[in-house]
Amino acid sequence: MDGIKDLSKNIKIFLKNYNYNWRFKVLWCVPMMVILVAIDWISKAVVSGSMHLGETKTFIPNLLSVNYTINTGAALGMNAGNPTLAITLAAIVTVMLMVAFVFLNTKLWTVAICVMLAGSFGNIIARAWAPVDNNGVRGGVVDFLQWDIDLPLFRGYIFNLADLFVNIAVGLLFLTVVLMGVEEVKQQVFKKNPEKLETYLDFKDKLHINENKYLANVKGKKVKEQWSFYKEYLANSKNIKKDWKEYKKNSKNKQEK
């Protein structure tokens, strides 16, 4: 019993002291998510309100067309005709993404999950108002974009902007992993030169401090004041990066001598 109490106490302490990076999430990620979901919903409403089910129009010749369909399954037409299962799976994924969004505090990871969450929200909530399909089944989602590219990967795939957001998020996640790998390689290389490693870590810390200072300054401020702080943030970031480039240049010149 004491072990359970200690575990509960430790969890509470962890949750209380954890760095959630709320400022960045509230000031940047949440507005971005709202905008993306709004764009997705507007596009679905325009298509469903101006086209007949099954109607096709050319959007960009030989590249992209608009083909209005109702997908009662999941992405790529999986579980077609079973909206209950599709909604259940989508709800589970959305909850998992929300948990990840809350606890991730690295900017790149957070942005990627934010974009993916926008796609997930866009589809799962839109199912509530989407028209019925040709079989009278409710709970589907409006799909309307189709590539006019004769390649196996693109052929027959009809999607919407929310699906596109998810695909973009996957790309961002892959990019984040690559950048993390590059960062790790950099630090391993710099370890051969302790002075350079220390200067590099100091450079990264200054960028982080500058960002946190900006996020703290704009909290509760008017748009005009926020813009002023943003320009200051950009100027400071530019100077910090300039100092790092200057250090690398001087270090290279010393080695050549």
mmCIF file with all atom_site columns, C-alpha atoms in Angstrom, residues 46-208:
data_model
loop_
_atom_site.group_PDB
_atom_site.id
_atom_site.type_symbol
_atom_site.label_atom_id
_atom_site.label_alt_id
_atom_site.label_comp_id
_atom_site.label_asym_id
_atom_site.label_entity_id
_atom_site.label_seq_id
_atom_site.pdbx_PDB_ins_code
_atom_site.Cartn_x
_atom_site.Cartn_y
_atom_site.Cartn_z
_atom_site.occupancy
_atom_site.B_iso_or_equiv
_atom_site.pdbx_formal_charge
_atom_site.auth_seq_id
_atom_site.auth_comp_id
_atom_site.auth_asym_id
_atom_site.auth_atom_id
_atom_site.pdbx_PDB_model_num
ATOM 1   C CA . VAL A 1 46  ? -17.661 24.178 -50.227 1.00 0.00 ? 46  VAL A CA 1
ATOM 2   C CA . VAL A 1 47  ? -17.325 20.868 -52.085 1.00 0.00 ? 47  VAL A CA 1
ATOM 3   C CA . SER A 1 48  ? -20.389 19.230 -50.487 1.00 0.00 ? 48  SER A CA 1
ATOM 4   C CA . GLY A 1 49  ? -22.439 22.397 -51.027 1.00 0.00 ? 49  GLY A CA 1
ATOM 5   C CA . SER A 1 50  ? -21.487 23.063 -54.648 1.00 0.00 ? 50  SER A CA 1
ATOM 6   C CA . MET A 1 51  ? -21.047 19.583 -56.162 1.00 0.00 ? 51  MET A CA 1
ATOM 7   C CA . HIS A 1 52  ? -23.112 16.429 -56.546 1.00 0.00 ? 52  HIS A CA 1
ATOM 8   C CA . LEU A 1 53  ? -21.888 13.183 -54.995 1.00 0.00 ? 53  LEU A CA 1
ATOM 9   C CA . GLY A 1 54  ? -19.703 11.429 -57.570 1.00 0.00 ? 54  GLY A CA 1
ATOM 10  C CA . GLU A 1 55  ? -19.154 14.600 -59.616 1.00 0.00 ? 55  GLU A CA 1
ATOM 11  C CA . THR A 1 56  ? -15.614 15.232 -60.887 1.00 0.00 ? 56  THR A CA 1
ATOM 12  C CA . LYS A 1 57  ? -13.980 18.506 -61.923 1.00 0.00 ? 57  LYS A CA 1
ATOM 13  C CA . THR A 1 58  ? -10.472 19.308 -63.123 1.00 0.00 ? 58  THR A CA 1
ATOM 14  C CA . PHE A 1 59  ? -8.607  21.499 -60.635 1.00 0.00 ? 59  PHE A CA 1
ATOM 15  C CA . ILE A 1 60  ? -5.047  21.510 -62.001 1.00 0.00 ? 60  ILE A CA 1
ATOM 16  C CA . PRO A 1 61  ? -4.850  19.846 -65.455 1.00 0.00 ? 61  PRO A CA 1
ATOM 17  C CA . ASN A 1 62  ? -2.808  16.618 -65.501 1.00 0.00 ? 62  ASN A CA 1
ATOM 18  C CA . LEU A 1 63  ? -2.072  16.979 -61.791 1.00 0.00 ? 63  LEU A CA 1
ATOM 19  C CA . LEU A 1 64  ? -5.080  17.314 -59.497 1.00 0.00 ? 64  LEU A CA 1
ATOM 20  C CA . SER A 1 65  ? -8.848  16.928 -59.849 1.00 0.00 ? 65  SER A CA 1
ATOM 21  C CA . VAL A 1 66  ? -11.829 17.293 -57.520 1.00 0.00 ? 66  VAL A CA 1
ATOM 22  C CA . ASN A 1 67  ? -13.832 14.069 -57.169 1.00 0.00 ? 67  ASN A CA 1
ATOM 23  C CA . TYR A 1 68  ? -16.582 14.394 -54.549 1.00 0.00 ? 68  TYR A CA 1
ATOM 24  C CA . THR A 1 69  ? -17.030 11.184 -52.543 1.00 0.00 ? 69  THR A CA 1
ATOM 25  C CA . ILE A 1 70  ? -18.086 10.148 -49.044 1.00 0.00 ? 70  ILE A CA 1
ATOM 26  C CA . ASN A 1 71  ? -15.616 7.799  -47.365 1.00 0.00 ? 71  ASN A CA 1
ATOM 27  C CA . THR A 1 72  ? -17.298 5.796  -44.588 1.00 0.00 ? 72  THR A CA 1
ATOM 28  C CA . GLY A 1 73  ? -14.045 4.034  -43.752 1.00 0.00 ? 73  GLY A CA 1
ATOM 29  C CA . ALA A 1 74  ? -10.664 5.211  -42.564 1.00 0.00 ? 74  ALA A CA 1
ATOM 30  C CA . ALA A 1 75  ? -7.801  6.666  -44.590 1.00 0.00 ? 75  ALA A CA 1
ATOM 31  C CA . LEU A 1 76  ? -7.239  5.135  -48.037 1.00 0.00 ? 76  LEU A CA 1
ATOM 32  C CA . GLY A 1 77  ? -10.720 3.603  -47.849 1.00 0.00 ? 77  GLY A CA 1
ATOM 33  C CA . MET A 1 78  ? -9.806  1.044  -45.177 1.00 0.00 ? 78  MET A CA 1
ATOM 34  C CA . ASN A 1 79  ? -12.800 -0.417 -43.275 1.00 0.00 ? 79  ASN A CA 1
ATOM 35  C CA . ALA A 1 80  ? -15.094 1.029  -45.947 1.00 0.00 ? 80  ALA A CA 1
ATOM 36  C CA . GLY A 1 81  ? -18.767 0.715  -45.020 1.00 0.00 ? 81  GLY A CA 1
ATOM 37  C CA . ASN A 1 82  ? -17.959 0.471  -41.303 1.00 0.00 ? 82  ASN A CA 1
ATOM 38  C CA . PRO A 1 83  ? -18.028 4.056  -39.978 1.00 0.00 ? 83  PRO A CA 1
ATOM 39  C CA . THR A 1 84  ? -18.360 2.944  -36.338 1.00 0.00 ? 84  THR A CA 1
ATOM 40  C CA . LEU A 1 85  ? -15.023 1.134  -36.442 1.00 0.00 ? 85  LEU A CA 1
ATOM 41  C CA . ALA A 1 86  ? -13.416 3.987  -38.379 1.00 0.00 ? 86  ALA A CA 1
ATOM 42  C CA . ILE A 1 87  ? -14.643 6.570  -35.850 1.00 0.00 ? 87  ILE A CA 1
ATOM 43  C CA . THR A 1 88  ? -13.503 4.422  -32.913 1.00 0.00 ? 88  THR A CA 1
ATOM 44  C CA . LEU A 1 89  ? -10.016 3.987  -34.359 1.00 0.00 ? 89  LEU A CA 1
ATOM 45  C CA . ALA A 1 90  ? -9.824  7.695  -35.211 1.00 0.00 ? 90  ALA A CA 1
ATOM 46  C CA . ALA A 1 91  ? -10.889 8.632  -31.670 1.00 0.00 ? 91  ALA A CA 1
ATOM 47  C CA . ILE A 1 92  ? -8.205  6.399  -30.134 1.00 0.00 ? 92  ILE A CA 1
ATOM 48  C CA . VAL A 1 93  ? -5.520  7.871  -32.397 1.00 0.00 ? 93  VAL A CA 1
ATOM 49  C CA . THR A 1 94  ? -6.706  11.418 -31.618 1.00 0.00 ? 94  THR A CA 1
ATOM 50  C CA . VAL A 1 95  ? -6.509  10.835 -27.856 1.00 0.00 ? 95  VAL A CA 1
ATOM 51  C CA . MET A 1 96  ? -2.990  9.405  -28.232 1.00 0.00 ? 96  MET A CA 1
ATOM 52  C CA . LEU A 1 97  ? -1.951  12.446 -30.284 1.00 0.00 ? 97  LEU A CA 1
ATOM 53  C CA . MET A 1 98  ? -3.417  14.794 -27.658 1.00 0.00 ? 98  MET A CA 1
ATOM 54  C CA . VAL A 1 99  ? -1.392  13.086 -24.924 1.00 0.00 ? 99  VAL A CA 1
ATOM 55  C CA . ALA A 1 100 ? 1.742   13.346 -27.072 1.00 0.00 ? 100 ALA A CA 1
ATOM 56  C CA . PHE A 1 101 ? 1.001   17.029 -27.757 1.00 0.00 ? 101 PHE A CA 1
ATOM 57  C CA . VAL A 1 102 ? 0.706   17.763 -24.031 1.00 0.00 ? 102 VAL A CA 1
ATOM 58  C CA . PHE A 1 103 ? 3.953   16.071 -23.007 1.00 0.00 ? 103 PHE A CA 1
ATOM 59  C CA . LEU A 1 104 ? 6.247   16.807 -25.946 1.00 0.00 ? 104 LEU A CA 1
ATOM 60  C CA . ASN A 1 105 ? 8.306   19.928 -25.258 1.00 0.00 ? 105 ASN A CA 1
ATOM 61  C CA . THR A 1 106 ? 10.687  19.938 -28.229 1.00 0.00 ? 106 THR A CA 1
ATOM 62  C CA . LYS A 1 107 ? 9.571   22.471 -30.836 1.00 0.00 ? 107 LYS A CA 1
ATOM 63  C CA . LEU A 1 108 ? 9.991   20.300 -33.957 1.00 0.00 ? 108 LEU A CA 1
ATOM 64  C CA . TRP A 1 109 ? 8.219   17.287 -32.449 1.00 0.00 ? 109 TRP A CA 1
ATOM 65  C CA . THR A 1 110 ? 5.421   19.503 -31.121 1.00 0.00 ? 110 THR A CA 1
ATOM 66  C CA . VAL A 1 111 ? 4.804   21.208 -34.479 1.00 0.00 ? 111 VAL A CA 1
ATOM 67  C CA . ALA A 1 112 ? 4.666   17.853 -36.295 1.00 0.00 ? 112 ALA A CA 1
ATOM 68  C CA . ILE A 1 113 ? 2.181   16.404 -33.793 1.00 0.00 ? 113 ILE A CA 1
ATOM 69  C CA . CYS A 1 114 ? 0.173   19.653 -33.940 1.00 0.00 ? 114 CYS A CA 1
ATOM 70  C CA . VAL A 1 115 ? -0.236  19.344 -37.732 1.00 0.00 ? 115 VAL A CA 1
ATOM 71  C CA . MET A 1 116 ? -1.141  15.657 -37.411 1.00 0.00 ? 116 MET A CA 1
ATOM 72  C CA . LEU A 1 117 ? -3.650  16.467 -34.663 1.00 0.00 ? 117 LEU A CA 1
ATOM 73  C CA . ALA A 1 118 ? -5.250  19.103 -36.909 1.00 0.00 ? 118 ALA A CA 1
ATOM 74  C CA . GLY A 1 119 ? -5.737  16.442 -39.576 1.00 0.00 ? 119 GLY A CA 1
ATOM 75  C CA . SER A 1 120 ? -7.159  13.997 -37.066 1.00 0.00 ? 120 SER A CA 1
ATOM 76  C CA . PHE A 1 121 ? -9.553  16.581 -35.596 1.00 0.00 ? 121 PHE A CA 1
ATOM 77  C CA . GLY A 1 122 ? -10.535 17.752 -39.069 1.00 0.00 ? 122 GLY A CA 1
ATOM 78  C CA . ASN A 1 123 ? -11.740 14.298 -40.077 1.00 0.00 ? 123 ASN A CA 1
ATOM 79  C CA . ILE A 1 124 ? -13.207 12.920 -36.871 1.00 0.00 ? 124 ILE A CA 1
ATOM 80  C CA . ILE A 1 125 ? -15.348 15.968 -36.067 1.00 0.00 ? 125 ILE A CA 1
ATOM 81  C CA . ALA A 1 126 ? -16.373 16.527 -39.710 1.00 0.00 ? 126 ALA A CA 1
ATOM 82  C CA . ARG A 1 127 ? -17.961 13.063 -39.694 1.00 0.00 ? 127 ARG A CA 1
ATOM 83  C CA . ALA A 1 128 ? -20.733 14.531 -37.529 1.00 0.00 ? 128 ALA A CA 1
ATOM 84  C CA . TRP A 1 129 ? -22.044 16.781 -40.336 1.00 0.00 ? 129 TRP A CA 1
ATOM 85  C CA . ALA A 1 130 ? -20.914 14.986 -43.507 1.00 0.00 ? 130 ALA A CA 1
ATOM 86  C CA . PRO A 1 131 ? -23.784 14.005 -45.870 1.00 0.00 ? 131 PRO A CA 1
ATOM 87  C CA . VAL A 1 132 ? -24.816 10.364 -46.215 1.00 0.00 ? 132 VAL A CA 1
ATOM 88  C CA . ASP A 1 133 ? -23.148 8.244  -48.903 1.00 0.00 ? 133 ASP A CA 1
ATOM 89  C CA . ASN A 1 134 ? -24.898 6.575  -51.848 1.00 0.00 ? 134 ASN A CA 1
ATOM 90  C CA . ASN A 1 135 ? -26.018 3.732  -49.574 1.00 0.00 ? 135 ASN A CA 1
ATOM 91  C CA . GLY A 1 136 ? -27.555 6.095  -47.006 1.00 0.00 ? 136 GLY A CA 1
ATOM 92  C CA . VAL A 1 137 ? -24.786 5.421  -44.468 1.00 0.00 ? 137 VAL A CA 1
ATOM 93  C CA . ARG A 1 138 ? -23.923 8.264  -42.090 1.00 0.00 ? 138 ARG A CA 1
ATOM 94  C CA . GLY A 1 139 ? -20.637 8.888  -40.289 1.00 0.00 ? 139 GLY A CA 1
ATOM 95  C CA . GLY A 1 140 ? -18.493 9.206  -43.394 1.00 0.00 ? 140 GLY A CA 1
ATOM 96  C CA . VAL A 1 141 ? -16.059 11.966 -44.254 1.00 0.00 ? 141 VAL A CA 1
ATOM 97  C CA . VAL A 1 142 ? -15.946 14.180 -47.346 1.00 0.00 ? 142 VAL A CA 1
ATOM 98  C CA . ASP A 1 143 ? -13.058 13.247 -49.669 1.00 0.00 ? 143 ASP A CA 1
ATOM 99  C CA . PHE A 1 144 ? -12.557 15.202 -52.872 1.00 0.00 ? 144 PHE A CA 1
ATOM 100 C CA . LEU A 1 145 ? -8.919  15.551 -53.970 1.00 0.00 ? 145 LEU A CA 1
ATOM 101 C CA . GLN A 1 146 ? -7.479  13.079 -56.472 1.00 0.00 ? 146 GLN A CA 1
ATOM 102 C CA . TRP A 1 147 ? -4.082  13.056 -58.158 1.00 0.00 ? 147 TRP A CA 1
ATOM 103 C CA . ASP A 1 148 ? -4.172  12.863 -61.961 1.00 0.00 ? 148 ASP A CA 1
ATOM 104 C CA . ILE A 1 149 ? -0.797  11.124 -62.005 1.00 0.00 ? 149 ILE A CA 1
ATOM 105 C CA . ASP A 1 150 ? -0.547  7.666  -63.543 1.00 0.00 ? 150 ASP A CA 1
ATOM 106 C CA . LEU A 1 151 ? 1.620   6.095  -60.834 1.00 0.00 ? 151 LEU A CA 1
ATOM 107 C CA . PRO A 1 152 ? 0.699   3.170  -58.528 1.00 0.00 ? 152 PRO A CA 1
ATOM 108 C CA . LEU A 1 153 ? 1.229   5.278  -55.398 1.00 0.00 ? 153 LEU A CA 1
ATOM 109 C CA . PHE A 1 154 ? -1.277  7.945  -56.497 1.00 0.00 ? 154 PHE A CA 1
ATOM 110 C CA . ARG A 1 155 ? -3.761  5.980  -58.612 1.00 0.00 ? 155 ARG A CA 1
ATOM 111 C CA . GLY A 1 156 ? -7.294  5.817  -57.170 1.00 0.00 ? 156 GLY A CA 1
ATOM 112 C CA . TYR A 1 157 ? -6.413  7.626  -53.954 1.00 0.00 ? 157 TYR A CA 1
ATOM 113 C CA . ILE A 1 158 ? -9.087  10.229 -53.065 1.00 0.00 ? 158 ILE A CA 1
ATOM 114 C CA . PHE A 1 159 ? -8.352  12.345 -50.000 1.00 0.00 ? 159 PHE A CA 1
ATOM 115 C CA . ASN A 1 160 ? -9.063  15.668 -48.285 1.00 0.00 ? 160 ASN A CA 1
ATOM 116 C CA . LEU A 1 161 ? -6.959  18.415 -46.721 1.00 0.00 ? 161 LEU A CA 1
ATOM 117 C CA . ALA A 1 162 ? -7.025  16.732 -43.297 1.00 0.00 ? 162 ALA A CA 1
ATOM 118 C CA . ASP A 1 163 ? -5.425  13.640 -44.864 1.00 0.00 ? 163 ASP A CA 1
ATOM 119 C CA . LEU A 1 164 ? -2.863  15.925 -46.496 1.00 0.00 ? 164 LEU A CA 1
ATOM 120 C CA . PHE A 1 165 ? -2.050  17.478 -43.101 1.00 0.00 ? 165 PHE A CA 1
ATOM 121 C CA . VAL A 1 166 ? -1.399  14.008 -41.673 1.00 0.00 ? 166 VAL A CA 1
ATOM 122 C CA . ASN A 1 167 ? 0.948   13.179 -44.565 1.00 0.00 ? 167 ASN A CA 1
ATOM 123 C CA . ILE A 1 168 ? 2.773   16.481 -44.093 1.00 0.00 ? 168 ILE A CA 1
ATOM 124 C CA . ALA A 1 169 ? 3.091   15.708 -40.377 1.00 0.00 ? 169 ALA A CA 1
ATOM 125 C CA . VAL A 1 170 ? 4.655   12.331 -41.168 1.00 0.00 ? 170 VAL A CA 1
ATOM 126 C CA . GLY A 1 171 ? 7.176   14.155 -43.351 1.00 0.00 ? 171 GLY A CA 1
ATOM 127 C CA . LEU A 1 172 ? 7.885   16.607 -40.520 1.00 0.00 ? 172 LEU A CA 1
ATOM 128 C CA . LEU A 1 173 ? 8.410   13.729 -38.088 1.00 0.00 ? 173 LEU A CA 1
ATOM 129 C CA . PHE A 1 174 ? 10.887  12.130 -40.489 1.00 0.00 ? 174 PHE A CA 1
ATOM 130 C CA . LEU A 1 175 ? 12.656  15.488 -40.906 1.00 0.00 ? 175 LEU A CA 1
ATOM 131 C CA . THR A 1 176 ? 12.807  15.878 -37.119 1.00 0.00 ? 176 THR A CA 1
ATOM 132 C CA . VAL A 1 177 ? 14.470  12.480 -36.741 1.00 0.00 ? 177 VAL A CA 1
ATOM 133 C CA . VAL A 1 178 ? 17.008  13.419 -39.440 1.00 0.00 ? 178 VAL A CA 1
ATOM 134 C CA . LEU A 1 179 ? 17.761  16.780 -37.801 1.00 0.00 ? 179 LEU A CA 1
ATOM 135 C CA . MET A 1 180 ? 18.174  15.103 -34.411 1.00 0.00 ? 180 MET A CA 1
ATOM 136 C CA . GLY A 1 181 ? 20.632  12.686 -35.998 1.00 0.00 ? 181 GLY A CA 1
ATOM 137 C CA . VAL A 1 182 ? 22.564  15.580 -37.553 1.00 0.00 ? 182 VAL A CA 1
ATOM 138 C CA . GLU A 1 183 ? 22.609  17.356 -34.182 1.00 0.00 ? 183 GLU A CA 1
ATOM 139 C CA . GLU A 1 184 ? 23.985  14.247 -32.491 1.00 0.00 ? 184 GLU A CA 1
ATOM 140 C CA . VAL A 1 185 ? 26.690  13.875 -35.150 1.00 0.00 ? 185 VAL A CA 1
ATOM 141 C CA . LYS A 1 186 ? 27.633  17.548 -34.709 1.00 0.00 ? 186 LYS A CA 1
ATOM 142 C CA . GLN A 1 187 ? 28.100  17.152 -30.983 1.00 0.00 ? 187 GLN A CA 1
ATOM 143 C CA . GLN A 1 188 ? 30.153  13.989 -31.442 1.00 0.00 ? 188 GLN A CA 1
ATOM 144 C CA . VAL A 1 189 ? 32.428  15.828 -33.894 1.00 0.00 ? 189 VAL A CA 1
ATOM 145 C CA . PHE A 1 190 ? 32.707  18.872 -31.627 1.00 0.00 ? 190 PHE A CA 1
ATOM 146 C CA . LYS A 1 191 ? 33.713  16.673 -28.684 1.00 0.00 ? 191 LYS A CA 1
ATOM 147 C CA . LYS A 1 192 ? 37.127  16.409 -30.298 1.00 0.00 ? 192 LYS A CA 1
ATOM 148 C CA . ASN A 1 193 ? 37.454  20.139 -29.651 1.00 0.00 ? 193 ASN A CA 1
ATOM 149 C CA . PRO A 1 194 ? 36.171  20.934 -26.107 1.00 0.00 ? 194 PRO A CA 1
ATOM 150 C CA . GLU A 1 195 ? 36.285  24.690 -26.703 1.00 0.00 ? 195 GLU A CA 1
ATOM 151 C CA . LYS A 1 196 ? 34.195  24.400 -29.862 1.00 0.00 ? 196 LYS A CA 1
ATOM 152 C CA . LEU A 1 197 ? 31.712  22.075 -28.144 1.00 0.00 ? 197 LEU A CA 1
ATOM 153 C CA . GLU A 1 198 ? 31.323  24.494 -25.237 1.00 0.00 ? 198 GLU A CA 1
ATOM 154 C CA . THR A 1 199 ? 30.827  27.432 -27.624 1.00 0.00 ? 199 THR A CA 1
ATOM 155 C CA . TYR A 1 200 ? 28.284  25.468 -29.670 1.00 0.00 ? 200 TYR A CA 1
ATOM 156 C CA . LEU A 1 201 ? 26.275  24.453 -26.600 1.00 0.00 ? 201 LEU A CA 1
ATOM 157 C CA . ASP A 1 202 ? 26.379  28.067 -25.411 1.00 0.00 ? 202 ASP A CA 1
ATOM 158 C CA . PHE A 1 203 ? 25.080  29.138 -28.843 1.00 0.00 ? 203 PHE A CA 1
ATOM 159 C CA . LYS A 1 204 ? 22.148  26.690 -28.579 1.00 0.00 ? 204 LYS A CA 1
ATOM 160 C CA . ASP A 1 205 ? 21.402  27.853 -25.020 1.00 0.00 ? 205 ASP A CA 1
ATOM 161 C CA . LYS A 1 206 ? 21.316  31.499 -26.113 1.00 0.00 ? 206 LYS A CA 1
ATOM 162 C CA . LEU A 1 207 ? 18.823  30.679 -28.874 1.00 0.00 ? 207 LEU A CA 1
ATOM 163 C CA . HIS A 1 208 ? 16.649  28.809 -26.376 1.00 0.00 ? 208 HIS A CA 1
#
